[in-house]
Tab-separated table of C-alpha atoms and ligand atoms in Angstrom:
chain	number	residue	atom	x	y	z
E	577	MET	CA	-78.990	20.772	5.010
E	578	THR	CA	-78.579	17.251	3.473
E	579	LEU	CA	-75.499	16.722	1.784
E	580	HIS	CA	-75.633	14.438	-1.233
E	581	PHE	CA	-72.660	13.155	-3.160
E	582	TYR	CA	-72.284	10.788	-5.983
E	583	ASP	CA	-70.863	7.560	-5.011
E	584	SER	CA	-68.944	6.088	-7.857
E	585	ALA	CA	-69.263	2.552	-6.392
E	586	THR	CA	-72.971	2.411	-6.512
E	587	ALA	CA	-73.190	4.935	-9.405
E	588	LYS	CA	-75.761	6.821	-7.408
E	589	VAL	CA	-76.089	10.239	-5.714
E	590	ARG	CA	-77.072	9.445	-2.161
E	591	PRO	CA	-77.204	11.232	1.143
E	592	PHE	CA	-73.733	11.753	2.724
E	593	VAL	CA	-73.896	10.844	6.350
E	594	PRO	CA	-70.505	10.691	8.096
E	595	LEU	CA	-69.575	7.346	10.009
E	596	GLU	CA	-68.808	9.489	13.115
E	597	GLU	CA	-71.118	12.582	13.747
E	598	GLY	CA	-69.351	15.809	13.017
E	599	ARG	CA	-66.248	14.298	11.489
E	600	VAL	CA	-65.316	13.311	8.105
E	601	SER	CA	-62.526	10.989	7.012
E	602	LEU	CA	-61.163	11.677	3.567
E	603	TYR	CA	-58.495	9.879	1.700
E	604	TYR	CA	-57.541	10.826	-1.824
E	605	CYS	CA	-54.732	9.572	-3.956
E	606	GLY	CA	-51.668	11.935	-4.511
E	607	ALA	CA	-49.047	11.576	-7.106
E	608	THR	CA	-46.440	9.251	-8.006
E	609	VAL	CA	-43.547	11.807	-7.884
E	610	GLN	CA	-41.715	10.720	-11.042
E	611	GLY	CA	-41.980	14.283	-13.116
E	612	GLU	CA	-43.394	17.738	-13.113
E	613	PRO	CA	-47.001	17.873	-12.092
E	614	HIS	CA	-49.290	17.935	-14.925
E	615	ILE	CA	-52.747	19.950	-14.940
E	616	GLY	CA	-54.780	16.750	-14.208
E	617	HIS	CA	-52.996	16.131	-10.857
E	618	VAL	CA	-53.577	19.904	-9.725
E	619	ARG	CA	-57.215	19.654	-10.834
E	620	SER	CA	-57.629	16.464	-8.715
E	621	ALA	CA	-56.003	18.169	-5.656
E	622	LEU	CA	-58.219	21.320	-6.302
E	623	ALA	CA	-61.478	19.234	-6.378
E	624	PHE	CA	-60.757	17.484	-2.992
E	625	ASP	CA	-59.794	21.007	-1.704
E	626	GLN	CA	-63.128	22.320	-2.685
E	627	LEU	CA	-64.971	19.293	-1.095
E	628	THR	CA	-62.974	19.714	1.986
E	629	ARG	CA	-63.815	23.570	2.194
E	630	TRP	CA	-67.387	22.665	1.728
E	631	LEU	CA	-67.589	20.116	4.459
E	632	GLN	CA	-65.816	22.536	6.805
E	633	TYR	CA	-68.237	25.103	6.030
E	634	ARG	CA	-70.904	22.719	6.859
E	635	GLY	CA	-69.372	22.516	10.371
E	636	LEU	CA	-67.660	19.224	9.811
E	637	GLU	CA	-64.078	18.384	10.911
E	638	VAL	CA	-62.161	16.952	8.139
E	639	THR	CA	-59.283	14.488	8.597
E	640	SER	CA	-57.714	14.306	5.023
E	641	VAL	CA	-54.815	12.226	3.852
E	642	ARG	CA	-53.141	12.525	0.335
E	643	ASN	CA	-50.396	10.181	-0.069
E	644	VAL	CA	-47.097	10.692	-1.949
E	645	THR	CA	-45.849	7.703	-4.025
E	646	ASP	CA	-42.117	7.949	-3.621
E	647	ILE	CA	-41.077	4.517	-4.783
E	648	ASP	CA	-42.088	3.215	-8.128
E	649	ASP	CA	-40.791	1.466	-11.459
E	650	LYS	CA	-41.027	4.963	-13.302
E	651	ILE	CA	-38.953	6.761	-10.547
E	652	LEU	CA	-36.237	4.037	-10.694
E	653	VAL	CA	-36.032	3.970	-14.414
E	654	LYS	CA	-35.987	8.000	-14.407
E	655	ALA	CA	-33.384	8.193	-11.757
E	656	LEU	CA	-31.047	5.642	-13.618
E	657	GLU	CA	-31.445	7.574	-16.827
E	658	ASN	CA	-30.428	10.930	-14.983
E	659	GLY	CA	-27.626	9.299	-13.069
E	660	GLU	CA	-29.205	10.365	-9.688
E	661	GLN	CA	-30.491	8.558	-6.553
E	662	TRP	CA	-34.270	7.600	-6.964
E	663	TRP	CA	-34.993	9.296	-3.683
E	664	ALA	CA	-33.471	12.596	-4.752
E	665	LEU	CA	-35.456	12.602	-7.874
E	666	ALA	CA	-38.676	11.765	-5.877
E	667	TYR	CA	-38.157	14.417	-3.472
E	668	ARG	CA	-37.390	17.036	-6.229
E	669	PHE	CA	-40.604	16.454	-7.844
E	670	GLU	CA	-42.433	16.164	-4.566
E	671	GLN	CA	-41.383	19.763	-4.180
E	672	ALA	CA	-42.584	20.622	-7.546
E	673	PHE	CA	-46.071	19.335	-6.467
E	674	GLU	CA	-45.964	21.341	-3.402
E	675	ASP	CA	-45.155	24.418	-5.255
E	676	ALA	CA	-47.943	23.953	-7.695
E	677	TYR	CA	-50.672	23.284	-4.957
E	678	ASP	CA	-49.316	26.337	-2.841
E	679	ALA	CA	-49.476	28.862	-5.800
E	680	LEU	CA	-53.109	27.873	-6.275
E	681	GLY	CA	-54.027	27.977	-2.617
E	682	ILE	CA	-54.841	24.369	-2.253
E	683	LEU	CA	-55.148	23.375	1.250
E	684	LYS	CA	-52.687	21.069	2.812
E	685	PRO	CA	-54.123	17.689	3.775
E	686	THR	CA	-54.097	16.913	7.488
E	687	TYR	CA	-51.462	14.288	6.924
E	688	GLU	CA	-49.360	13.586	3.755
E	689	PRO	CA	-47.524	10.151	4.182
E	690	ARG	CA	-44.796	8.759	1.882
E	691	ALA	CA	-44.943	5.307	0.931
E	692	THR	CA	-41.494	4.555	1.847
E	693	GLY	CA	-42.259	5.568	5.513
E	694	HIS	CA	-44.916	2.800	5.758
E	695	ILE	CA	-43.099	-0.577	4.885
E	696	PRO	CA	-43.962	-2.243	8.338
E	697	GLU	CA	-47.706	-1.554	7.823
E	698	MET	CA	-47.535	-2.917	4.238
E	699	HIS	CA	-45.937	-6.040	5.518
E	700	ALA	CA	-48.494	-6.455	8.169
E	701	LEU	CA	-51.382	-6.130	5.601
E	702	ILE	CA	-49.639	-8.687	3.217
E	703	ALA	CA	-49.344	-11.113	6.295
E	704	GLN	CA	-52.892	-10.679	7.084
E	705	LEU	CA	-53.995	-11.467	3.393
E	706	ILE	CA	-51.896	-14.424	3.101
E	707	GLU	CA	-53.300	-15.968	6.331
E	708	ARG	CA	-56.727	-15.359	4.947
E	709	GLY	CA	-56.107	-16.986	1.720
E	710	HIS	CA	-56.163	-13.997	-0.405
E	711	ALA	CA	-52.676	-13.604	-1.291
E	712	TYR	CA	-49.579	-15.939	-1.948
E	713	PRO	CA	-45.759	-15.763	-2.482
E	714	ALA	CA	-44.750	-16.582	-6.081
E	715	PRO	CA	-43.722	-20.159	-6.349
E	716	ASP	CA	-40.919	-18.985	-8.664
E	717	GLY	CA	-38.624	-17.887	-6.020
E	718	SER	CA	-38.714	-14.283	-7.462
E	719	GLY	CA	-39.742	-12.837	-3.891
E	720	ASP	CA	-42.986	-11.441	-5.447
E	721	VAL	CA	-46.220	-11.673	-3.268
E	722	TYR	CA	-49.566	-11.373	-5.421
E	723	PHE	CA	-53.170	-10.890	-4.392
E	724	ASP	CA	-55.377	-13.912	-5.620
E	725	VAL	CA	-57.898	-12.285	-7.586
E	726	ARG	CA	-60.070	-15.552	-7.984
E	727	SER	CA	-60.308	-15.857	-4.179
E	728	TRP	CA	-62.118	-12.595	-3.687
E	729	ALA	CA	-65.608	-13.044	-5.114
E	730	LYS	CA	-66.162	-9.303	-4.967
E	731	TYR	CA	-63.343	-8.471	-7.330
E	732	GLY	CA	-64.307	-6.016	-9.979
E	733	SER	CA	-67.502	-4.799	-7.925
E	734	LEU	CA	-66.041	-1.028	-7.563
E	735	THR	CA	-65.870	-0.755	-11.446
E	736	ARG	CA	-68.796	-3.339	-12.022
E	737	GLN	CA	-66.689	-5.477	-14.397
E	738	ASN	CA	-66.567	-9.223	-14.608
E	739	ILE	CA	-63.317	-10.869	-13.782
E	740	ASP	CA	-63.156	-12.630	-16.929
E	741	ASP	CA	-63.363	-9.383	-19.148
E	742	MET	CA	-60.527	-7.559	-17.124
E	743	GLN	CA	-57.117	-6.867	-18.365
E	744	ALA	CA	-54.044	-8.696	-16.985
E	745	ALA	CA	-52.041	-6.825	-14.373
E	746	PRO	CA	-48.795	-5.918	-16.245
E	747	ASP	CA	-46.847	-5.297	-12.997
E	748	ALA	CA	-44.710	-8.378	-12.705
E	749	ASP	CA	-43.587	-11.432	-14.517
E	750	PRO	CA	-46.920	-13.483	-14.998
E	751	ARG	CA	-45.121	-16.711	-14.601
E	752	GLY	CA	-45.476	-16.856	-10.924
E	753	LYS	CA	-49.088	-15.874	-11.132
E	754	LYS	CA	-52.117	-18.130	-10.721
E	755	ASP	CA	-54.077	-15.796	-12.672
E	756	PRO	CA	-52.658	-13.033	-15.037
E	757	ARG	CA	-54.933	-10.598	-13.310
E	758	ASP	CA	-53.173	-11.206	-9.987
E	759	PHE	CA	-51.481	-8.101	-8.895
E	760	ALA	CA	-48.254	-7.688	-6.994
E	761	LEU	CA	-48.433	-6.823	-3.385
E	762	TRP	CA	-44.797	-7.090	-3.046
E	763	LYS	CA	-42.154	-7.085	-5.783
E	764	GLY	CA	-39.013	-9.052	-5.178
E	765	TYR	CA	-35.545	-7.438	-5.840
E	766	LYS	CA	-34.311	-7.826	-9.051
E	767	GLU	CA	-30.471	-7.785	-10.162
E	768	GLY	CA	-29.425	-4.273	-11.223
E	769	GLU	CA	-31.968	-2.495	-9.141
E	770	PRO	CA	-30.553	-0.115	-6.450
E	771	LEU	CA	-30.151	-1.763	-3.063
E	772	THR	CA	-31.502	1.462	-1.465
E	773	ALA	CA	-34.865	0.645	-3.090
E	774	SER	CA	-35.127	-2.701	-1.387
E	775	TRP	CA	-36.313	-3.718	1.962
E	776	ALA	CA	-36.021	-6.942	3.911
E	777	SER	CA	-39.353	-8.735	4.146
E	778	PRO	CA	-40.578	-12.234	5.362
E	779	TRP	CA	-40.925	-13.016	1.667
E	780	GLY	CA	-37.460	-11.661	0.570
E	781	ASP	CA	-35.934	-8.403	-0.059
E	782	GLY	CA	-38.232	-6.177	-2.384
E	783	ARG	CA	-40.364	-3.290	-2.429
E	784	PRO	CA	-44.048	-2.518	-2.278
E	785	GLY	CA	-46.730	-2.779	-5.040
E	786	TRP	CA	-48.522	0.480	-5.813
E	787	HIS	CA	-51.969	-0.481	-4.851
E	788	LEU	CA	-50.828	-1.835	-1.565
E	789	GLU	CA	-49.390	1.430	-0.311
E	790	CYS	CA	-52.825	3.344	-0.215
E	791	SER	CA	-54.537	0.424	1.531
E	792	ALA	CA	-51.847	0.419	4.133
E	793	MET	CA	-51.748	4.073	4.771
E	794	VAL	CA	-55.421	4.687	4.741
E	795	THR	CA	-55.887	2.207	7.578
E	796	LYS	CA	-53.130	3.737	9.695
E	797	TYR	CA	-54.315	7.467	9.411
E	798	LEU	CA	-58.094	6.906	8.951
E	799	GLY	CA	-58.810	3.411	10.292
E	800	THR	CA	-60.399	0.281	8.724
E	801	GLU	CA	-63.559	1.947	7.756
E	802	PHE	CA	-63.854	5.712	6.702
E	803	ASP	CA	-66.069	8.080	4.782
E	804	ILE	CA	-64.709	9.030	1.384
E	805	HIS	CA	-61.908	7.733	-0.920
E	806	GLY	CA	-61.269	10.107	-3.829
E	807	GLY	CA	-59.036	10.468	-6.781
E	808	GLY	CA	-59.071	11.036	-10.564
E	809	LEU	CA	-61.308	9.051	-12.822
E	810	ASP	CA	-58.228	7.394	-14.413
E	811	LEU	CA	-57.373	5.761	-10.941
E	812	ARG	CA	-60.748	3.748	-10.645
E	813	PHE	CA	-59.222	0.612	-12.256
E	814	PRO	CA	-56.950	-1.109	-11.642
E	815	HIS	CA	-55.739	1.122	-8.740
E	816	HIS	CA	-58.948	1.590	-6.620
E	817	GLU	CA	-60.395	-1.683	-7.605
E	818	ASN	CA	-57.219	-3.395	-6.173
E	819	GLU	CA	-57.108	-1.254	-3.043
E	820	MET	CA	-60.699	-1.993	-2.269
E	821	ALA	CA	-60.211	-5.875	-3.040
E	822	GLN	CA	-57.163	-6.188	-0.699
E	823	SER	CA	-58.567	-4.080	2.075
E	824	GLN	CA	-61.847	-5.787	2.218
E	825	ALA	CA	-60.285	-9.097	1.842
E	826	ALA	CA	-58.298	-8.393	4.960
E	827	GLY	CA	-61.655	-7.725	6.753
E	828	HIS	CA	-61.682	-3.957	6.558
E	829	GLY	CA	-64.847	-2.122	5.844
E	830	PHE	CA	-63.016	0.570	3.744
E	831	ALA	CA	-64.675	3.419	2.067
E	832	ASN	CA	-68.043	4.506	2.514
E	833	PHE	CA	-68.136	6.898	-0.535
E	834	TRP	CA	-65.928	6.755	-3.630
E	835	MET	CA	-65.703	10.185	-5.394
E	836	HIS	CA	-63.809	10.582	-8.630
E	837	ASN	CA	-62.878	13.586	-10.421
E	838	GLY	CA	-62.993	14.168	-14.210
E	839	MET	CA	-59.952	14.416	-16.625
E	840	VAL	CA	-58.604	17.626	-18.238
E	841	THR	CA	-58.575	17.676	-22.089
E	842	TYR	CA	-57.293	19.882	-24.622
E	843	GLU	CA	-59.814	21.172	-27.264
E	844	GLY	CA	-61.574	17.916	-26.776
E	845	GLU	CA	-58.456	15.677	-26.992
E	846	LYS	CA	-56.659	13.818	-24.535
E	847	MET	CA	-53.491	15.760	-23.653
E	848	SER	CA	-50.366	13.961	-24.994
E	849	LYS	CA	-46.697	15.039	-25.309
E	850	SER	CA	-46.252	13.314	-28.672
E	851	ILE	CA	-49.113	15.401	-30.237
E	852	GLY	CA	-47.908	18.556	-28.407
E	853	ASN	CA	-51.400	19.623	-26.916
E	854	THR	CA	-50.196	19.732	-23.476
E	855	ILE	CA	-50.236	22.527	-20.714
E	856	ASN	CA	-48.841	22.097	-17.414
E	857	PRO	CA	-49.549	24.135	-14.310
E	858	ARG	CA	-46.177	26.065	-14.277
E	859	GLU	CA	-47.336	27.193	-17.959
E	860	MET	CA	-50.678	28.193	-16.885
E	861	LEU	CA	-49.176	30.292	-14.153
E	862	GLU	CA	-47.076	32.051	-16.712
E	863	LEU	CA	-50.133	32.830	-18.650
E	864	ALA	CA	-52.434	34.111	-15.887
E	865	ARG	CA	-52.557	35.071	-12.203
E	866	PRO	CA	-52.815	32.305	-9.740
E	867	LEU	CA	-56.318	33.323	-8.624
E	868	VAL	CA	-57.218	33.083	-12.466
E	869	VAL	CA	-55.743	29.670	-12.877
E	870	ARG	CA	-57.507	28.358	-9.770
E	871	TYR	CA	-60.710	29.935	-10.931
E	872	TYR	CA	-60.459	28.240	-14.328
E	873	LEU	CA	-59.363	24.658	-12.920
E	874	GLY	CA	-62.188	24.802	-10.351
E	875	GLN	CA	-65.222	26.094	-12.317
E	876	ALA	CA	-66.511	22.932	-13.794
E	877	HIS	CA	-68.389	20.342	-12.124
E	878	TYR	CA	-65.742	17.895	-10.462
E	879	ARG	CA	-67.175	15.005	-12.241
E	880	SER	CA	-67.000	16.779	-15.740
E	881	VAL	CA	-64.243	16.696	-18.268
E	882	LEU	CA	-62.675	19.968	-17.900
E	883	ASP	CA	-61.683	21.205	-21.581
E	884	TYR	CA	-58.918	23.648	-22.184
E	885	ARG	CA	-58.712	25.840	-24.993
E	886	PRO	CA	-56.216	28.704	-25.806
E	887	THR	CA	-58.893	31.216	-24.742
E	888	SER	CA	-59.879	29.447	-21.530
E	889	LEU	CA	-57.627	31.465	-19.250
E	890	GLN	CA	-58.666	34.686	-20.808
E	891	GLU	CA	-62.377	33.841	-20.123
E	892	ALA	CA	-61.486	32.953	-16.635
E	893	ALA	CA	-59.701	36.352	-16.244
E	894	ALA	CA	-62.609	38.234	-17.555
E	895	ALA	CA	-64.882	36.305	-14.863
E	896	VAL	CA	-62.539	37.057	-12.001
E	897	GLU	CA	-62.126	40.838	-13.003
E	898	ARG	CA	-65.969	41.281	-13.082
E	899	ILE	CA	-66.021	39.961	-9.480
E	900	GLU	CA	-63.123	41.999	-8.316
E	901	THR	CA	-64.218	45.237	-9.973
E	902	PHE	CA	-67.680	44.999	-8.066
E	903	PHE	CA	-65.674	44.128	-4.958
E	904	HIS	CA	-63.649	47.156	-5.336
E	905	ALA	CA	-66.171	49.427	-6.408
E	906	ALA	CA	-68.407	48.355	-3.502
E	907	VAL	CA	-65.679	48.724	-0.960
E	908	ALA	CA	-64.873	52.155	-2.241
E	909	ARG	CA	-68.476	53.163	-2.072
E	910	LEU	CA	-69.369	51.804	1.315
E	911	PHE	CA	-66.252	52.115	3.197
E	912	PRO	CA	-64.602	55.323	1.940
E	913	GLY	CA	-62.703	55.905	5.232
E	914	GLY	CA	-60.909	52.431	4.450
E	915	ASP	CA	-62.179	51.078	7.589
E	916	PHE	CA	-63.412	47.767	6.176
E	917	GLY	CA	-65.637	45.438	8.109
E	918	VAL	CA	-68.137	42.973	6.477
E	919	VAL	CA	-69.648	39.746	7.679
E	920	ALA	CA	-69.121	37.534	4.720
E	921	THR	CA	-72.218	35.367	3.960
E	922	VAL	CA	-73.376	32.472	1.610
E	923	PRO	CA	-76.775	32.594	0.024
E	924	GLU	CA	-79.166	29.743	0.265
E	925	THR	CA	-79.316	29.130	-3.449
E	926	PHE	CA	-75.390	28.800	-3.382
E	927	ALA	CA	-75.429	26.580	-0.339
E	928	ALA	CA	-78.037	24.342	-2.000
E	929	ALA	CA	-75.989	23.844	-5.062
E	930	MET	CA	-72.954	22.984	-3.104
E	931	ASP	CA	-75.007	20.595	-0.901
E	932	ASP	CA	-75.979	18.869	-4.297
E	933	ASP	CA	-72.957	17.013	-5.064
E	934	LEU	CA	-70.785	19.945	-5.180
E	935	ASN	CA	-72.589	21.563	-8.311
E	936	ILE	CA	-69.987	24.204	-8.630
E	937	PRO	CA	-71.214	25.650	-12.098
E	938	ALA	CA	-74.699	26.391	-10.384
E	939	ALA	CA	-72.960	27.815	-7.404
E	940	LEU	CA	-70.931	30.058	-9.713
E	941	ALA	CA	-74.177	31.254	-11.494
E	942	VAL	CA	-75.407	32.564	-8.076
E	943	LEU	CA	-72.202	34.138	-7.568
E	944	HIS	CA	-72.150	36.133	-10.945
E	945	GLU	CA	-75.901	36.652	-10.480
E	946	THR	CA	-74.971	38.477	-7.080
E	947	VAL	CA	-72.280	40.616	-8.721
E	948	ARG	CA	-74.544	41.751	-11.333
E	949	ALA	CA	-77.389	42.593	-8.610
E	950	GLY	CA	-74.548	44.352	-6.752
E	951	ASN	CA	-73.552	46.478	-9.716
E	952	THR	CA	-77.234	47.502	-10.217
E	953	SER	CA	-77.438	48.403	-6.617
E	954	LEU	CA	-74.348	50.610	-6.727
E	955	ALA	CA	-75.538	52.245	-9.978
E	956	GLN	CA	-78.891	53.055	-8.129
E	957	ASN	CA	-77.195	54.284	-5.022
E	958	ASP	CA	-78.822	51.492	-2.957
E	959	ASP	CA	-76.147	51.143	-0.392
E	960	GLY	CA	-78.254	48.618	1.707
E	961	GLU	CA	-78.409	46.072	-1.216
E	962	ALA	CA	-74.924	46.732	-2.374
E	963	LEU	CA	-73.611	45.632	1.128
E	964	LEU	CA	-75.812	42.488	0.989
E	965	ALA	CA	-74.227	41.688	-2.371
E	966	LEU	CA	-70.816	42.430	-1.067
E	967	GLN	CA	-71.229	40.244	1.974
E	968	GLY	CA	-72.365	37.403	-0.361
E	969	VAL	CA	-69.644	37.797	-3.038
E	970	LEU	CA	-66.991	37.831	-0.183
E	971	GLY	CA	-68.748	34.676	1.427
E	972	MET	CA	-68.961	32.754	-1.829
E	973	MET	CA	-65.497	33.402	-2.890
E	974	SER	CA	-64.062	32.550	0.441
E	975	VAL	CA	-65.716	29.175	0.709
E	976	LEU	CA	-64.484	28.410	-2.905
E	977	GLY	CA	-60.953	28.880	-1.603
E	978	MET	CA	-60.699	32.417	-3.425
E	979	ASP	CA	-61.055	34.731	-0.595
E	980	LEU	CA	-60.628	38.288	-2.038
E	981	LEU	CA	-59.308	39.777	1.394
E	982	ASP	CA	-56.417	36.953	1.316
E	983	PRO	CA	-53.122	38.756	0.556
E	984	HIS	CA	-52.121	35.357	-1.097
E	985	TRP	CA	-54.103	36.417	-4.255
E	986	GLN	CA	-52.681	40.052	-4.386
E	987	ASP	CA	-51.222	40.739	-7.862
E	988	ASN	CA	-47.855	41.597	-6.341
E	989	ALA	CA	-47.795	39.238	-3.575
E	990	GLY	CA	-47.768	42.064	-0.945
E	991	SER	CA	-50.485	43.283	1.377
E	992	GLY	CA	-53.105	45.687	0.042
E	993	ARG	CA	-51.491	48.672	2.039
E	994	GLU	CA	-48.018	47.843	0.783
E	995	ASN	CA	-49.427	47.756	-2.793
E	996	ALA	CA	-51.122	51.094	-2.331
E	997	ALA	CA	-47.868	52.645	-0.859
E	998	LEU	CA	-45.918	51.190	-3.738
E	999	ASP	CA	-48.426	52.425	-6.302
E	1000	VAL	CA	-48.097	56.051	-5.007
E	1001	LEU	CA	-44.171	55.968	-5.064
E	1002	VAL	CA	-44.129	54.324	-8.577
E	1003	LYS	CA	-46.749	56.808	-9.993
E	1004	ALA	CA	-44.404	59.763	-8.612
E	1005	GLN	CA	-41.597	58.293	-10.740
E	1006	LEU	CA	-43.828	57.887	-13.863
E	1007	ASP	CA	-44.931	61.453	-13.512
E	1008	ALA	CA	-41.357	62.665	-13.269
E	1009	ARG	CA	-40.604	60.570	-16.402
E	1010	ALA	CA	-43.347	61.859	-18.152
E	1011	LYS	CA	-42.286	65.492	-17.440
E	1012	ALA	CA	-38.845	64.613	-18.700
E	1013	ARG	CA	-39.990	63.269	-21.865
E	1014	ALA	CA	-42.257	66.390	-22.320
E	1015	ASP	CA	-38.995	68.426	-21.726
E	1016	LYS	CA	-37.160	66.070	-24.330
E	1017	ASP	CA	-34.730	65.373	-21.558
E	1018	TRP	CA	-34.086	61.713	-22.727
E	1019	ALA	CA	-31.257	61.079	-20.213
E	1020	ALA	CA	-33.582	61.658	-17.225
E	1021	SER	CA	-36.379	59.798	-18.509
E	1022	ASP	CA	-34.326	57.003	-19.326
E	1023	ALA	CA	-32.619	56.915	-15.972
E	1024	ILE	CA	-35.971	56.715	-14.208
E	1025	ARG	CA	-36.873	53.694	-16.415
E	1026	ASP	CA	-33.613	51.933	-15.539
E	1027	THR	CA	-34.101	52.626	-11.808
E	1028	LEU	CA	-37.625	51.181	-12.022
E	1029	ALA	CA	-36.412	48.257	-14.066
E	1030	ALA	CA	-33.648	47.525	-11.536
E	1031	ALA	CA	-36.468	47.326	-8.841
E	1032	GLY	CA	-38.351	44.583	-11.129
E	1033	ILE	CA	-40.821	47.181	-12.295
E	1034	GLU	CA	-41.959	47.243	-15.890
E	1035	ILE	CA	-43.534	50.232	-17.600
E	1036	ALA	CA	-46.154	50.064	-20.287
E	1037	ASP	CA	-46.619	53.190	-22.400
E	1038	SER	CA	-49.993	53.863	-24.068
E	1039	ALA	CA	-51.894	56.815	-25.460
E	1040	SER	CA	-53.646	57.183	-22.072
E	1041	GLY	CA	-50.412	57.330	-20.275
E	1042	SER	CA	-48.023	54.721	-18.404
E	1043	THR	CA	-48.798	51.800	-16.316
E	1044	TRP	CA	-46.537	49.684	-14.214
E	1045	SER	CA	-46.505	46.105	-13.076
E	1046	LEU	CA	-44.153	43.794	-11.291
E	1047	ARG	CA	-42.051	41.671	-13.595
E	1048	ARG	CA	-43.062	37.986	-13.101
W	2477	ZN	ZN1	-54.145	5.257	-4.099
């Protein structure tokens, strides 16, 4: 196998060889926890979950780090508006992010450091940059410290920009800056800001600049040189450009590969609260099962734009249903006694697609082709071929983080056996209710419905009979 990934820094697909044999170090930028997660955050985390799973499938041990930016201008402003502590607001939204990731079965990173827990590491990096002549304390006494972009000839190389064409860094009062593009490593304390959001430093009380956080944390957990730095495409500039500049200016090799995931649009347009064309993970999970949402968010190539349309989740649900229908039919045929034992495998064509810059659309085409072939085998009573297809479908779904045997994806969040037992009991109640209705015994029929409703079970009546589901 030869893994190939697109490296955003060189704009080329090139062979991926880990710095250390058998191990991969991966850092990807997490959220600034100032509000509910939006769909772009979740797509990004899912893209790096898929990458991690594939690297692990290829036998590599992955150490992954996703940071939590828990101090930031927006967090301070919103906390002030809400009349709550900034750290309480940050923690509340950090939990909202965790909930969204957990619902979609997104792997936890090896480490998930918070910016506020790494102030000494940030001070050390700032001191190093000042000593090497790449940073300076603002002469205006504000307590700010800036990175000197003109001192670093490679500034702009990640995004292939000429320094003179770049926008100014709007992160601090420009009066203390040598160049408006210089960005803040340290932000001096300002009157009116909460004292709890300020730390003592050799340059005065204050708090860290956003870009610096990632550089300091990456070095602590992965070292001065590591394999892959990831994040959403919107972070390339200025965030990643600045991370790379300050780390390399400090003498670090930094990232060997840069991988950026594409954005999510709404019917071709950028999602925007003012236009009203937004959908967040919580709303998606109200519209569809977690497995369907995961399938939808993970089906495009990670570098492509993922476009959401109101029919998107129905299409994803239909695709998932085709896979599950084959799975259940194959298990019922091949393991009628219920003793289920299958060695999951991954077809070569699927593996080749994944090795090629994680080409998930091509990999999913192999998955659906295997489902079609499996259905044909079942129809032709070819149990041997049907078993091969079942093994492949289970293997591919598992490596994509959608293991069909994982209780996490069960509709009613219980195990298969619990669901089966519940189904028998509820169906007995539905039969009794159907008989009461046939006898026009409305009191008895309503009593059964009320009992089921009190247990959180909803009944849907149709011409072909009644079905039940757990109320969400
Ligand atoms: Zn970052």
